[in-house]
Each structure stands twice: as C-alpha cells, then as structure tokens.
Amino acid sequence: MNQRHTIESLLTNWGQAQRQLPSNHETIKSQTISHLPTSTLGTITKPLGQRRVPWATIAFASLAIITLLINPQQFSPVILTKSGSIPLSGTSDNPGVARESSQFAPITDNREFIKTSYSATLRTRQIEKLTQNIQIIVHGVGGQVDSSTSSPHWGYVSFAIPANQLATFRDQIKDLTSARMYVETTSAQNLLPQKQLIEDQRQQIEVKLQQLRDEQTRVKTDYTHAIALINSQVESDNNQLANIRARLEVTSDYNLRMELIRQQNILLVDKQTLEASLVNKKTIYTNQINTLNAQIRNNEAMLNSNLNEDQQLIDNVATVQGTISLSWISVWEILEIYSPINLIALIFIVVALITYWWHRRRNNQYIDLAF
Amino acid sequence: MDPVRGLARAARSKTLGGLPSNGMEEQTERSLIQSAKAGNREALGRLWDEFTPKLFGYLINTTHDRTLAEDLLQTTWLKVITALPHFQPHGHKFSAWLFTIAHNECRQHWRKQGREVAFDITKHDQASDQTGKLETKILVEQANKLLSPDDRELIRLRFIADLPLNDIAKILKINFITVRVRLHRALARMRTAIINQTL
C-alpha cells in the first residue's frame, strides 16, 4: 500500500513537472486566440480550405446514378406469348394465357377450340434433380415425355399433357423454384377456322355425294325406261313380222306377197336398228354407272378423311404441347434477381454510404465530442 | 462587473506558479466556454491558460519534440476554436474533449510519420531540468520505457493531463474497468522497475 502510494506520488510529481508552457507561449496564444471570431454564437465555422469534401462518396454516388441510368432494368418474370406480345388479359378463360386472334372466323360462331402451347424457363443450381422432378410431374398429370436432356448447366424437357391438367401442372412446376427464377410462356390459339374449314369441306363432300347418288338413280331410271321402250318396240316389230310371215304362207297373190315382203324388210331393218340402239344404250349406261360409282367411292373416301381430320383436331385441342428449359444460375445472378435495383448500382450506393459514414466519422472526431 | 473577469480571477487563484494545481471548477469552466462560444477572446485565453500547461506537457512527452509539440498544440487549439460552437458538454468535460482532439492529432501525426519516437533525454526536452527533479524524471522515464505505447499514453493522461479515469476511458475508447486494470498493472510494472533501478 505504501509502495503504491509512493509510486503514485512519484508519478504525480513527475506529471506536474512535465506541465509547462511553450517557450514562445504568448506569441502562440495570441496567434491562436486571434482565430476566434468575435461574432455571435454559431458563426464560427471551419475555414473552407480545411473542410474535407467527401470526394469518394460523390464518386461512388455518381457511379451508382450512371449505372442506374445505363441499365435500370432488372430480371422480372413476365408471361409472354410466343410472338413476344404481352398477353391480353380477360380474353381467355385461363389466366395468364394469351389468346391469338382467330383468322377469318365469323363473329356469329362463338365456339372455342383452344389449342394451348406451354414453355417455361427455370433458373436453378440443381439441373439434373429438377429435370427428374419435371418428368415425374408430367407423368403424374397423365402426360408423356417426348424428349429429355440434361447436363450440369443445361436441361430440356419436351412433353404433352392433357389440356384439363394444365393448371395443376403449372402450379407444380412453379413450386419447383422461386417465382423470380421462373419465366413462363404460354400461348393459346382458337382452332375455329380450321374446324370451320373441315366442316365446310365435309358439307361440300356430302352435297356432292348426294348429287352423284341422285345422278346414279336418274341414270338407272332413264336406262330402264329406254330399255323397256326399245324392248316393247322390238316386241311390236316381232309381232308384226310374225303376222306378215303368216300371211305370206297363205297368200299367193304376187302383188300382195311383194308388199308383205317389203313390209317385212322394213320391219327387219327397224328391228335391227332397235337392237343396235339397245346395245348402245346398255354400253352408255354401263359407262355412266361406272363413272358415277367411281366418283361416289372417291367422295366417300374424302368424307372419311374429313372425319378423321376433324377427330384429330379435337384430339389436338385436348392436348397441351410443352417444353421446359433449365439453365444453371450463378450466385451473382441470384443476387441480381433478388436485388431491388441494379446490383452494381446497389454496391456503389452501399460503398458511397460507407465512405460517407467514414468521412463523417473522421470529421466528427474533431467537430463533435469524439467519445 | 464582467462575470468572465470574476471567474478568471477565481481560476487564477488556483494556479501554482502559472500551472494549474487541481483544475478550475466545473461551473467556472462552463461559464468560460459559453463566453468563448459567444466570441469572448478573454474567456478563451483563460481556458488556454488553464489547460495549455497540461496539454503542452502531454504533447512534449508524447512527441519528444518541442517544435512538433508546439505545432500540435496550435493545431489542437485551432480545432477547438473551429468546433467550439458545436461543443455540447452533456456531462463531458472540456478537458476531456481537448485531450481527445490532442490524442487524435498525435495519432494522425504518427500515422503520417511512423510510430512514437523513442525518448532520448540528451536530444529532447531539457526545459524542466531546472526544477531540480531531473533524477525523478530520469527514473520515471526509464521505467516508462518498459511499458507499451498504450500504457505510456495511459500514464501521460493520468499524471500529466491529470484526467480522471472516466475521461481517460472515453479518450482511449475503452472500458472504465479496463483503464483501471491497465493502470494498476502499469504502475506495478513501473514500481518494480524503479525499485530495481534504485537498488
């Protein structure tokens, strides 16, 4: 205790001995005190030359502004149509799905045969795992995977799913990653013009087919009537010839016989003409019928084809073709995505704030109480 | 009667041979500061007279260079004058503020020039030799050499600047308890060193 008291006394004496004034004390004092303005409170300010301008803060803030002006845009998921246009809201039953305008569809026909196409781009750091998950989801909604490729940095899956499962499928795909790393492109087209074209073609085919069948009936009827008429004339000629021949056997009058022979010859010629006509009619009839039959078969084939095409269109509408692209994302890109403004500008702003804080701290070391 | 003159007289009575003994009263100090803020050079002169011996002694002991100490003294007071309108005590003493600025000036000087210069009594301050305490001075300085620069700063602020531990803690930006412990250890080390030297 005594030793402690001794050392403290020693140091106190030493401290007092150290206190002294400068040799030119009065000169320094007067020079220094003369800097105190005699004006009122608060007018004493730091000389302009001694003020530190926060050049670093100004530089970084300027860089941030320039960066924002040059590149203000940020990655933001926007649903686009294949043509790149913004979807027309309210034009489709499916939210977020753009409906392309139907070409030449009459306004009175308000039927819808919506064909939907879907494509999406996902940014992830786990390409292969996500590719497998997508395939599982496709199979889960009753679809089929058409092709699939994956590598450490890229992945691609093309598929077809039932149209009524599209909403479920989209929700499940969205859940695979963050909303900011998911860009969806969905387009929808009303296939009404194609449907109408098919229906028009079928109507024409059916009309043509009916015309051909009517024509076939008419040809058959005409042929039957013609054949019956000719046959009746031939029959009449045969009866007349039989009568003439009978009279020739009992008649001995020369003049009468000659007259009968002349009539018989006329009848024979007439009969031959009728028989030739009969053969001719039959030939024409056969040709017409064959032609009509061929045309009918052809139109029936066209009708079957048309019905198949119609069924394919309906099947097509009921299916959604889709593709999903996967691309690897770096940490920097993730930061960019989640940054509210351009990341480089944000970094500049942070650095500017830090340099300003540092500048203030340096100044305040002297201006304020530096405690 | 000018209140500043009255206060100055009271403060002057406490000095010993031009040097302060226990410092001026707090009320007096505040009044002088308020007057100096209002542009009263006489009040500032009183503050100067009150604190300059301690401050200059502190700077001499820190820099071991009289010319540099004078420069730093002037710079410190100029900064005090510049920042005086913004000075709000809020329970802090003017002396603590003054030595904070001086401490920072020394740090800034060291940052530019390198670390503290080793004391060489043959080269540097000889002014106080006439006080007859040269022996004590050499003894303390020899013991001081054994301390770290931070502990030497602690000793200077405590015994030359005559600051309380609270103010030292604020100036050095360390905990009050830490100041007390470090001071205790530094004194113990110096005591041992002095005993060894005297034996």
Coordinates of C-alpha atoms in Angstrom, one line a residue:
Chain A
M1 CA 0.0 0.0 0.0
N2 CA 2.8 2.2 1.0
Q3 CA 4.7 1.4 -2.2
R4 CA 1.7 2.1 -4.3
H5 CA 1.3 5.4 -2.6
T6 CA 5.0 6.1 -3.3
I7 CA 4.8 5.4 -7.0
E8 CA 1.7 7.4 -7.4
S9 CA 3.3 10.3 -5.6
L10 CA 6.3 10.0 -7.7
L11 CA 4.3 10.0 -10.9
T12 CA 2.2 12.9 -9.7
N13 CA 5.3 14.9 -9.1
W14 CA 6.6 13.8 -12.4
G15 CA 3.4 14.8 -14.1
Q16 CA 3.4 18.2 -12.5
A17 CA 7.0 18.7 -13.5
Q18 CA 6.1 17.8 -17.1
R19 CA 3.5 20.5 -17.3
Q20 CA 5.0 23.6 -18.9
L21 CA 4.3 26.3 -21.3
P22 CA 5.9 26.7 -24.7
S23 CA 8.9 29.0 -24.9
N24 CA 7.0 31.5 -27.1
H25 CA 3.8 30.9 -25.2
E26 CA 2.4 34.4 -25.5
T27 CA 3.0 34.6 -29.3
I28 CA 1.4 31.2 -29.9
K29 CA -1.5 32.1 -27.6
S30 CA -2.2 35.4 -29.3
Q31 CA -1.9 34.0 -32.7
T32 CA -4.3 31.1 -31.9
I33 CA -6.8 33.1 -30.0
S34 CA -7.0 35.6 -32.8
H35 CA -8.7 32.9 -34.8
L36 CA -11.7 33.1 -32.6
P37 CA -14.2 35.3 -34.3
T38 CA -15.7 38.0 -32.1
S39 CA -19.1 37.5 -33.8
T40 CA -22.1 35.9 -32.2
L41 CA -22.8 32.3 -31.3
G42 CA -22.7 29.8 -34.1
T43 CA -21.0 31.8 -36.7
I44 CA -17.7 30.1 -36.1
T45 CA -17.3 27.7 -38.9
K46 CA -14.5 25.7 -40.2
P47 CA -12.5 27.5 -42.8
L48 CA -13.4 26.4 -46.3
G49 CA -9.9 25.3 -47.1
Q50 CA -9.9 22.9 -44.1
R51 CA -13.2 21.3 -45.0
R52 CA -13.0 17.9 -46.3
V53 CA -15.1 17.2 -49.3
P54 CA -16.4 13.7 -49.5
W55 CA -14.9 13.0 -52.9
A56 CA -15.1 9.2 -52.5
T57 CA -18.8 9.4 -51.6
I58 CA -19.5 11.8 -54.5
A59 CA -17.6 9.5 -56.9
F60 CA -19.4 6.3 -55.8
A61 CA -22.8 8.0 -55.8
S62 CA -22.2 9.3 -59.3
L63 CA -21.2 5.8 -60.4
A64 CA -24.4 4.4 -58.9
I65 CA -26.5 7.0 -60.7
I66 CA -24.7 6.4 -64.0
T67 CA -25.2 2.6 -63.6
L68 CA -28.9 3.1 -62.9
L69 CA -29.3 5.4 -65.9
I70 CA -27.5 3.0 -68.2
N71 CA -29.1 -0.2 -67.0
P72 CA -32.1 0.3 -64.9
Q73 CA -33.8 -2.9 -65.8
Q74 CA -34.0 -6.0 -63.6
F75 CA -34.8 -9.6 -64.3
S76 CA -38.6 -9.9 -63.8
P77 CA -40.7 -12.8 -64.8
V78 CA -43.2 -11.7 -67.4
I79 CA -45.5 -14.1 -69.2
L80 CA -45.1 -13.6 -72.9
T81 CA -46.8 -15.1 -75.9
K82 CA -44.7 -16.8 -78.4
S83 CA -44.8 -13.7 -80.6
G84 CA -43.5 -11.7 -77.7
S85 CA -46.5 -9.7 -77.1
I86 CA -48.0 -9.1 -73.6
P87 CA -51.0 -11.3 -73.0
L88 CA -54.4 -9.8 -73.4
S89 CA -56.0 -10.0 -70.0
G90 CA -59.5 -11.3 -69.9
T91 CA -59.5 -12.7 -73.4
S92 CA -59.1 -16.2 -72.3
D93 CA -60.5 -18.5 -69.7
N94 CA -57.1 -19.4 -68.5
P95 CA -55.4 -16.7 -66.5
G96 CA -52.0 -15.6 -67.9
V97 CA -52.7 -17.3 -71.2
A98 CA -52.7 -15.2 -74.3
R99 CA -55.3 -15.9 -77.0
E100 CA -54.2 -15.3 -80.5
S101 CA -56.9 -13.8 -82.8
S102 CA -58.8 -16.2 -84.9
Q103 CA -58.3 -15.7 -88.6
F104 CA -61.4 -15.1 -90.7
A105 CA -63.7 -16.6 -88.1
P106 CA -67.2 -15.2 -88.4
I107 CA -68.3 -13.4 -85.3
T108 CA -71.6 -15.3 -85.2
D109 CA -69.7 -18.5 -84.5
N110 CA -68.6 -18.2 -80.9
R111 CA -67.4 -21.8 -80.5
E112 CA -63.9 -22.3 -79.0
F113 CA -61.4 -24.9 -79.9
I114 CA -58.4 -23.6 -77.8
K115 CA -55.1 -25.1 -78.6
T116 CA -52.6 -24.3 -75.8
S117 CA -48.8 -24.4 -76.0
Y118 CA -46.6 -24.0 -72.9
S119 CA -43.0 -23.3 -72.4
A120 CA -41.0 -22.3 -69.4
T121 CA -37.5 -21.4 -68.4
L122 CA -36.3 -22.2 -64.9
R123 CA -33.1 -21.0 -63.4
T124 CA -31.6 -23.4 -60.8
R125 CA -28.4 -24.7 -59.4
Q126 CA -29.7 -28.3 -59.5
I127 CA -30.3 -29.0 -63.2
E128 CA -30.4 -32.8 -63.1
K129 CA -32.6 -33.1 -60.0
L130 CA -35.1 -30.6 -61.4
T131 CA -35.2 -32.4 -64.7
Q132 CA -36.2 -35.6 -63.0
N133 CA -38.8 -33.8 -60.9
I134 CA -40.3 -32.3 -64.1
Q135 CA -40.6 -35.8 -65.7
I136 CA -42.3 -37.1 -62.6
I137 CA -44.8 -34.2 -62.7
V138 CA -45.5 -34.8 -66.4
H139 CA -46.3 -38.5 -65.7
G140 CA -48.3 -37.5 -62.6
V141 CA -50.7 -35.4 -64.6
G142 CA -51.2 -38.2 -67.2
G143 CA -48.9 -36.8 -69.8
Q144 CA -46.0 -38.2 -71.7
V145 CA -42.4 -37.1 -72.0
D146 CA -41.4 -36.7 -75.6
S147 CA -37.7 -35.9 -75.1
S148 CA -35.4 -35.0 -72.2
T149 CA -31.8 -33.9 -71.9
S150 CA -29.8 -32.7 -69.0
S151 CA -26.2 -31.6 -68.3
P152 CA -24.6 -29.8 -65.4
H153 CA -25.5 -26.4 -66.9
W154 CA -28.4 -27.0 -69.2
G155 CA -31.6 -29.1 -69.3
Y156 CA -34.5 -29.5 -71.6
V157 CA -37.8 -31.5 -71.4
S158 CA -40.5 -31.6 -74.0
F159 CA -43.8 -33.2 -73.2
A160 CA -47.5 -33.4 -73.9
I161 CA -50.2 -33.3 -71.2
P162 CA -54.0 -33.3 -71.2
A163 CA -55.3 -29.8 -71.5
N164 CA -57.5 -30.1 -68.5
Q165 CA -54.4 -30.8 -66.3
L166 CA -52.5 -27.7 -67.4
A167 CA -53.4 -25.5 -64.4
T168 CA -52.3 -28.3 -62.0
F169 CA -49.2 -28.9 -64.0
R170 CA -48.2 -25.2 -63.9
D171 CA -48.7 -24.9 -60.2
Q172 CA -46.5 -27.9 -59.6
I173 CA -43.8 -26.6 -61.9
K174 CA -43.9 -23.2 -60.2
D175 CA -43.3 -24.8 -56.8
L176 CA -40.1 -26.3 -58.1
T177 CA -38.2 -23.0 -57.8
S178 CA -38.6 -19.4 -56.7
A179 CA -41.1 -17.2 -58.6
R180 CA -38.2 -14.9 -59.7
M181 CA -36.4 -17.8 -61.3
Y182 CA -39.4 -18.9 -63.3
V183 CA -40.3 -17.5 -66.7
E184 CA -43.4 -18.9 -68.4
T185 CA -44.5 -18.5 -71.9
T186 CA -48.0 -19.8 -72.7
S187 CA -49.9 -19.2 -75.9
A188 CA -53.4 -20.3 -76.9
Q189 CA -54.9 -20.4 -80.3
N190 CA -58.5 -20.9 -81.2
L191 CA -58.6 -23.5 -84.0
L192 CA -62.1 -22.5 -85.0
P193 CA -61.1 -21.6 -88.6
Q194 CA -59.6 -25.0 -89.1
K195 CA -62.7 -26.6 -87.7
Q196 CA -64.9 -24.5 -89.9
L197 CA -62.8 -25.4 -92.9
I198 CA -63.1 -29.1 -92.2
E199 CA -66.9 -28.7 -91.7
D200 CA -67.2 -26.8 -94.9
Q201 CA -65.3 -29.4 -96.8
R202 CA -67.4 -32.2 -95.3
Q203 CA -70.6 -30.3 -96.3
Q204 CA -69.4 -30.0 -99.8
I205 CA -68.4 -33.6 -100.0
E206 CA -71.8 -34.7 -98.7
V207 CA -73.6 -32.5 -101.2
K208 CA -71.5 -33.8 -104.0
L209 CA -72.1 -37.3 -102.8
Q210 CA -75.8 -36.8 -102.7
Q211 CA -75.7 -35.3 -106.2
L212 CA -73.8 -38.3 -107.5
R213 CA -76.2 -40.7 -105.9
D214 CA -79.2 -38.8 -107.4
E215 CA -77.5 -38.8 -110.7
Q216 CA -76.9 -42.6 -110.4
T217 CA -80.6 -43.1 -109.6
R218 CA -81.6 -40.9 -112.5
V219 CA -79.3 -42.8 -115.0
K220 CA -80.6 -46.1 -113.8
T221 CA -84.2 -45.0 -114.2
D222 CA -83.6 -43.5 -117.6
Y223 CA -81.9 -46.6 -118.7
T224 CA -84.7 -48.8 -117.5
H225 CA -87.3 -46.7 -119.3
A226 CA -85.3 -46.6 -122.5
I227 CA -84.7 -50.3 -122.5
A228 CA -88.3 -51.0 -121.8
L229 CA -89.4 -48.8 -124.7
I230 CA -87.0 -50.3 -127.1
N231 CA -88.0 -53.8 -126.0
S232 CA -91.6 -53.0 -126.5
Q233 CA -90.9 -51.7 -130.0
V234 CA -88.8 -54.8 -130.8
E235 CA -91.7 -56.9 -129.4
S236 CA -94.1 -55.0 -131.7
D237 CA -91.8 -55.5 -134.6
N238 CA -91.6 -59.2 -133.8
N239 CA -95.4 -59.5 -133.7
Q240 CA -95.8 -57.6 -136.9
L241 CA -93.1 -59.8 -138.6
A242 CA -94.8 -62.9 -137.4
N243 CA -98.1 -61.7 -138.7
I244 CA -96.5 -60.8 -142.1
R245 CA -94.8 -64.2 -142.3
A246 CA -98.1 -65.9 -141.5
R247 CA -99.9 -64.0 -144.3
L248 CA -97.1 -64.8 -146.7
E249 CA -97.6 -68.5 -146.2
V250 CA -101.2 -68.3 -147.1
T251 CA -101.1 -65.7 -149.7
S252 CA -100.5 -66.5 -153.4
D253 CA -101.2 -63.0 -154.8
Y254 CA -98.0 -61.7 -156.2
N255 CA -98.6 -58.1 -155.5
L256 CA -99.7 -58.8 -152.0
R257 CA -96.7 -61.0 -151.4
M258 CA -94.4 -58.3 -152.7
E259 CA -96.0 -55.8 -150.4
L260 CA -95.7 -58.1 -147.5
I261 CA -92.1 -58.8 -148.2
R262 CA -91.3 -55.1 -148.4
Q263 CA -93.1 -54.5 -145.1
Q264 CA -91.2 -57.5 -143.6
N265 CA -87.9 -56.0 -144.8
I266 CA -88.8 -52.6 -143.3
L267 CA -89.6 -54.3 -140.0
L268 CA -86.4 -56.2 -140.0
V269 CA -84.4 -53.1 -140.6
D270 CA -86.3 -51.3 -137.8
K271 CA -85.8 -54.3 -135.5
Q272 CA -82.0 -54.3 -136.2
T273 CA -81.9 -50.6 -135.6
L274 CA -83.7 -51.1 -132.3
E275 CA -81.4 -53.9 -131.2
A276 CA -78.4 -51.8 -132.1
S277 CA -79.9 -48.9 -130.1
L278 CA -80.4 -51.3 -127.2
V279 CA -76.8 -52.4 -127.2
N280 CA -75.7 -48.7 -127.5
K281 CA -77.9 -47.7 -124.6
K282 CA -76.5 -50.5 -122.4
T283 CA -73.0 -49.5 -123.2
I284 CA -73.6 -45.9 -122.4
Y285 CA -75.4 -46.9 -119.2
T286 CA -72.6 -49.1 -118.1
N287 CA -70.1 -46.3 -118.6
Q288 CA -72.2 -43.7 -116.8
I289 CA -72.8 -46.1 -113.9
N290 CA -69.1 -47.0 -113.6
T291 CA -68.1 -43.3 -113.7
L292 CA -70.7 -42.4 -111.0
N293 CA -69.7 -45.3 -108.8
A294 CA -66.1 -44.2 -109.0
Q295 CA -67.0 -40.7 -108.1
I296 CA -69.1 -41.8 -105.2
R297 CA -66.4 -44.0 -103.9
N298 CA -63.9 -41.2 -104.2
N299 CA -66.2 -38.8 -102.3
E300 CA -66.9 -41.4 -99.7
A301 CA -63.1 -41.7 -99.1
M302 CA -62.8 -37.9 -98.9
L303 CA -65.6 -37.9 -96.3
N304 CA -63.8 -40.5 -94.2
S305 CA -60.6 -38.5 -94.4
N306 CA -62.5 -35.4 -93.4
L307 CA -64.0 -37.1 -90.4
N308 CA -60.5 -38.3 -89.3
E309 CA -59.2 -34.8 -89.7
D310 CA -62.0 -33.5 -87.5
Q311 CA -61.2 -36.1 -84.8
Q312 CA -57.5 -35.2 -84.9
L313 CA -58.4 -31.5 -84.4
I314 CA -60.5 -32.4 -81.4
D315 CA -57.7 -34.6 -80.0
N316 CA -55.2 -31.8 -80.7
V317 CA -57.2 -29.3 -78.7
A318 CA -57.4 -31.7 -75.8
T319 CA -53.6 -31.9 -75.5
V320 CA -51.0 -29.3 -74.5
Q321 CA -47.6 -29.5 -76.0
G322 CA -44.9 -28.1 -73.8
T323 CA -41.2 -27.5 -73.3
I324 CA -39.3 -26.6 -70.2
S325 CA -35.7 -25.3 -70.4
L326 CA -33.4 -25.3 -67.4
S327 CA -30.4 -23.2 -67.1
W328 CA -27.8 -23.1 -64.3
I329 CA -27.7 -19.8 -62.3
S330 CA -24.7 -18.3 -60.5
V331 CA -24.7 -16.7 -57.1
W332 CA -24.1 -13.3 -58.7
E333 CA -27.2 -13.8 -60.9
I334 CA -29.2 -14.8 -57.8
L335 CA -28.2 -11.6 -56.1
E336 CA -29.1 -9.7 -59.2
I337 CA -32.5 -11.3 -59.3
Y338 CA -33.3 -10.5 -55.7
S339 CA -31.7 -7.0 -55.8
P340 CA -34.4 -4.3 -55.9
I341 CA -32.3 -2.3 -58.2
N342 CA -29.3 -2.9 -60.4
L343 CA -26.8 -4.9 -58.2
I344 CA -23.8 -2.9 -59.3
A345 CA -25.6 0.3 -58.6
L346 CA -26.6 -1.1 -55.2
I347 CA -23.0 -1.9 -54.4
F348 CA -21.9 1.6 -55.4
I349 CA -24.6 3.0 -53.2
V350 CA -23.5 0.9 -50.2
V351 CA -19.9 1.9 -50.8
A352 CA -20.9 5.5 -51.1
L353 CA -22.8 5.3 -47.8
I354 CA -19.8 3.6 -46.1
T355 CA -17.4 6.2 -47.4
Y356 CA -19.8 9.0 -46.3
W357 CA -20.0 7.4 -42.8
W358 CA -16.3 7.2 -42.7
H359 CA -15.9 10.8 -43.8
R360 CA -18.4 12.0 -41.2
R361 CA -16.6 9.9 -38.6
R362 CA -13.3 11.5 -39.4
N363 CA -14.8 15.0 -39.3
N364 CA -16.7 14.3 -36.1
Q365 CA -13.5 13.2 -34.5
Y366 CA -12.7 16.8 -34.1
I367 CA -16.0 18.6 -34.5
D368 CA -18.1 16.7 -32.0
L369 CA -17.2 15.1 -28.8
A370 CA -15.2 12.2 -30.0
F371 CA -16.4 9.8 -27.4
Chain B
M1 CA -18.6 43.6 -13.2
D2 CA -17.6 41.4 -16.1
P3 CA -18.5 37.8 -15.0
V4 CA -15.6 36.5 -17.0
R5 CA -13.1 38.6 -15.2
G6 CA -14.5 37.4 -11.9
L7 CA -14.4 33.8 -12.9
A8 CA -10.9 34.2 -14.3
R9 CA -9.8 35.7 -11.0
A10 CA -11.2 32.7 -9.2
A11 CA -9.5 30.3 -11.6
R12 CA -6.2 32.2 -11.4
S13 CA -6.1 31.9 -7.6
K14 CA -5.9 28.1 -8.0
T15 CA -2.8 28.1 -10.2
L16 CA 0.6 27.4 -8.8
G17 CA 3.5 29.2 -10.4
G18 CA 1.5 29.7 -13.6
L19 CA 0.5 26.0 -13.6
P20 CA -2.9 24.7 -12.5
S21 CA -3.0 22.5 -9.5
N22 CA -6.4 20.8 -9.3
G23 CA -8.0 22.5 -12.3
M24 CA -10.8 25.0 -12.4
E25 CA -14.3 24.5 -11.0
E26 CA -16.8 23.0 -13.3
Q27 CA -19.1 26.0 -13.1
T28 CA -16.3 28.3 -14.0
E29 CA -15.3 26.2 -16.9
R30 CA -18.8 26.2 -18.3
S31 CA -19.1 29.9 -18.0
L32 CA -15.8 30.4 -19.8
I33 CA -16.8 28.0 -22.5
Q34 CA -20.1 29.8 -23.0
S35 CA -18.3 33.1 -23.2
A36 CA -15.8 31.8 -25.6
K37 CA -18.6 30.4 -27.8
A38 CA -20.0 33.9 -27.9
G39 CA -16.7 35.2 -29.2
N40 CA -15.1 36.3 -26.0
R41 CA -11.4 36.0 -26.5
E42 CA -10.5 36.7 -22.9
A43 CA -12.5 33.7 -21.8
L44 CA -10.8 31.6 -24.4
G45 CA -7.5 33.0 -23.1
R46 CA -8.4 31.8 -19.6
L47 CA -9.2 28.4 -20.9
W48 CA -5.9 28.4 -22.8
D49 CA -4.0 29.4 -19.6
E50 CA -5.8 26.7 -17.7
F51 CA -5.2 23.8 -20.0
T52 CA -2.1 24.6 -22.1
P53 CA 0.5 23.6 -19.5
K54 CA -1.0 20.2 -19.1
L55 CA -1.6 19.9 -22.9
F56 CA 1.8 21.0 -23.9
G57 CA 3.4 18.8 -21.3
Y58 CA 1.4 15.9 -22.6
L59 CA 2.4 16.7 -26.2
I60 CA 6.1 17.2 -25.3
N61 CA 6.1 13.8 -23.5
T62 CA 4.3 12.2 -26.4
T63 CA 6.3 13.6 -29.3
H64 CA 9.6 14.2 -27.5
D65 CA 10.0 17.1 -29.9
R66 CA 9.4 20.7 -28.7
T67 CA 8.8 22.2 -32.2
L68 CA 6.4 19.4 -33.1
A69 CA 4.6 19.8 -29.8
E70 CA 4.2 23.5 -30.4
D71 CA 2.7 22.8 -33.8
L72 CA 0.3 20.2 -32.4
L73 CA -0.6 22.5 -29.6
Q74 CA -1.6 25.2 -32.0
T75 CA -3.4 22.8 -34.3
T76 CA -5.3 21.3 -31.4
W77 CA -6.4 24.8 -30.2
L78 CA -7.4 25.8 -33.7
K79 CA -9.6 22.8 -34.0
V80 CA -11.1 23.6 -30.6
I81 CA -11.8 27.1 -31.8
T82 CA -13.3 25.8 -35.0
A83 CA -15.5 23.2 -33.3
L84 CA -16.3 25.3 -30.2
P85 CA -19.8 26.4 -31.4
H86 CA -20.7 22.7 -31.8
F87 CA -19.4 21.7 -28.4
Q88 CA -22.2 20.5 -26.1
P89 CA -20.8 19.2 -22.8
H90 CA -23.7 16.8 -22.0
G91 CA -21.8 15.8 -18.9
H92 CA -18.4 15.7 -20.6
K93 CA -15.6 17.9 -19.5
F94 CA -13.9 20.4 -21.7
S95 CA -10.5 19.0 -20.7
A96 CA -11.5 15.5 -21.9
W97 CA -12.6 17.0 -25.2
L98 CA -9.4 18.9 -25.6
F99 CA -7.3 15.9 -24.9
T100 CA -9.3 13.8 -27.2
I101 CA -8.5 16.2 -30.0
A102 CA -4.9 16.2 -29.0
H103 CA -4.7 12.5 -28.8
N104 CA -6.2 12.2 -32.3
E105 CA -3.8 14.8 -33.6
C106 CA -0.9 12.7 -32.2
R107 CA -2.3 9.6 -33.8
Q108 CA -2.7 11.3 -37.1
H109 CA 0.9 12.5 -36.9
W110 CA 2.1 9.0 -36.1
R111 CA 0.1 7.7 -39.0
K112 CA 1.9 10.0 -41.3
Q113 CA 5.4 9.9 -39.7
G114 CA 5.5 6.4 -38.1
R115 CA 5.2 5.4 -34.5
E116 CA 6.1 7.2 -31.4
V117 CA 9.7 8.4 -31.2
A118 CA 11.8 6.8 -28.5
F119 CA 12.8 9.2 -25.8
D120 CA 16.3 10.5 -25.7
I121 CA 16.9 12.8 -22.9
T122 CA 20.1 14.2 -24.4
K123 CA 18.3 15.3 -27.6
H124 CA 14.9 16.4 -26.4
D125 CA 13.2 18.3 -23.7
Q126 CA 15.5 19.9 -21.2
A127 CA 13.2 22.7 -20.1
S128 CA 12.2 21.1 -16.8
D129 CA 15.7 20.2 -15.7
Q130 CA 15.9 23.4 -13.8
T131 CA 13.2 22.3 -11.4
G132 CA 15.6 20.1 -9.6
K133 CA 13.6 16.9 -10.4
L134 CA 15.8 15.6 -13.1
E135 CA 16.5 12.5 -11.0
T136 CA 12.8 11.7 -10.7
K137 CA 12.3 12.4 -14.3
I138 CA 15.1 10.1 -15.5
L139 CA 13.8 7.4 -13.1
V140 CA 10.3 7.6 -14.4
E141 CA 11.3 7.9 -18.0
Q142 CA 13.5 4.8 -17.6
A143 CA 10.5 2.9 -16.0
N144 CA 8.3 4.3 -18.7
K145 CA 10.4 2.7 -21.4
L146 CA 9.4 -0.7 -20.1
L147 CA 5.7 0.0 -20.8
S148 CA 3.8 -0.5 -24.0
P149 CA 2.9 2.6 -26.0
D150 CA -0.7 2.3 -24.9
D151 CA 0.3 2.1 -21.3
R152 CA 2.6 5.1 -21.6
E153 CA -0.4 7.0 -23.1
L154 CA -2.4 6.0 -20.1
I155 CA 0.3 7.2 -17.7
R156 CA 0.5 10.5 -19.6
L157 CA -3.2 11.1 -19.5
R158 CA -3.5 10.2 -15.8
F159 CA -0.5 12.1 -14.4
I160 CA 0.4 14.8 -16.9
A161 CA -3.1 15.7 -18.1
D162 CA -4.5 14.9 -14.6
L163 CA -7.6 13.4 -16.1
P164 CA -10.0 11.1 -14.1
L165 CA -10.2 7.5 -15.2
N166 CA -13.7 8.1 -16.7
D167 CA -12.4 10.7 -19.1
I168 CA -9.3 8.6 -20.0
A169 CA -11.6 5.7 -20.8
K170 CA -13.6 7.9 -23.2
I171 CA -10.5 9.3 -24.8
L172 CA -9.0 5.9 -25.4
K173 CA -12.4 4.4 -26.2
I174 CA -12.0 1.6 -23.8
N175 CA -13.9 0.4 -20.8
F176 CA -13.5 2.2 -17.4
I177 CA -12.6 -1.1 -15.7
T178 CA -10.0 -1.8 -18.4
V179 CA -8.5 1.5 -17.8
R180 CA -8.3 0.9 -14.1
V181 CA -6.8 -2.6 -14.5
R182 CA -4.3 -1.5 -17.1
L183 CA -3.2 1.5 -15.0
H184 CA -2.8 -0.8 -11.9
R185 CA -0.7 -3.2 -13.9
A186 CA 1.4 -0.3 -15.4
L187 CA 2.0 1.2 -12.0
A188 CA 3.0 -2.2 -10.7
R189 CA 5.5 -2.7 -13.5
M190 CA 6.9 0.8 -13.1
R191 CA 7.2 0.3 -9.4
T192 CA 9.2 -2.9 -9.9
A193 CA 11.4 -1.2 -12.5
I194 CA 12.1 1.8 -10.2
I195 CA 12.9 -0.5 -7.2
N196 CA 15.3 -2.5 -9.4
Q197 CA 16.9 0.7 -10.6
T198 CA 17.3 2.3 -7.2
L199 CA 18.7 -0.9 -5.6

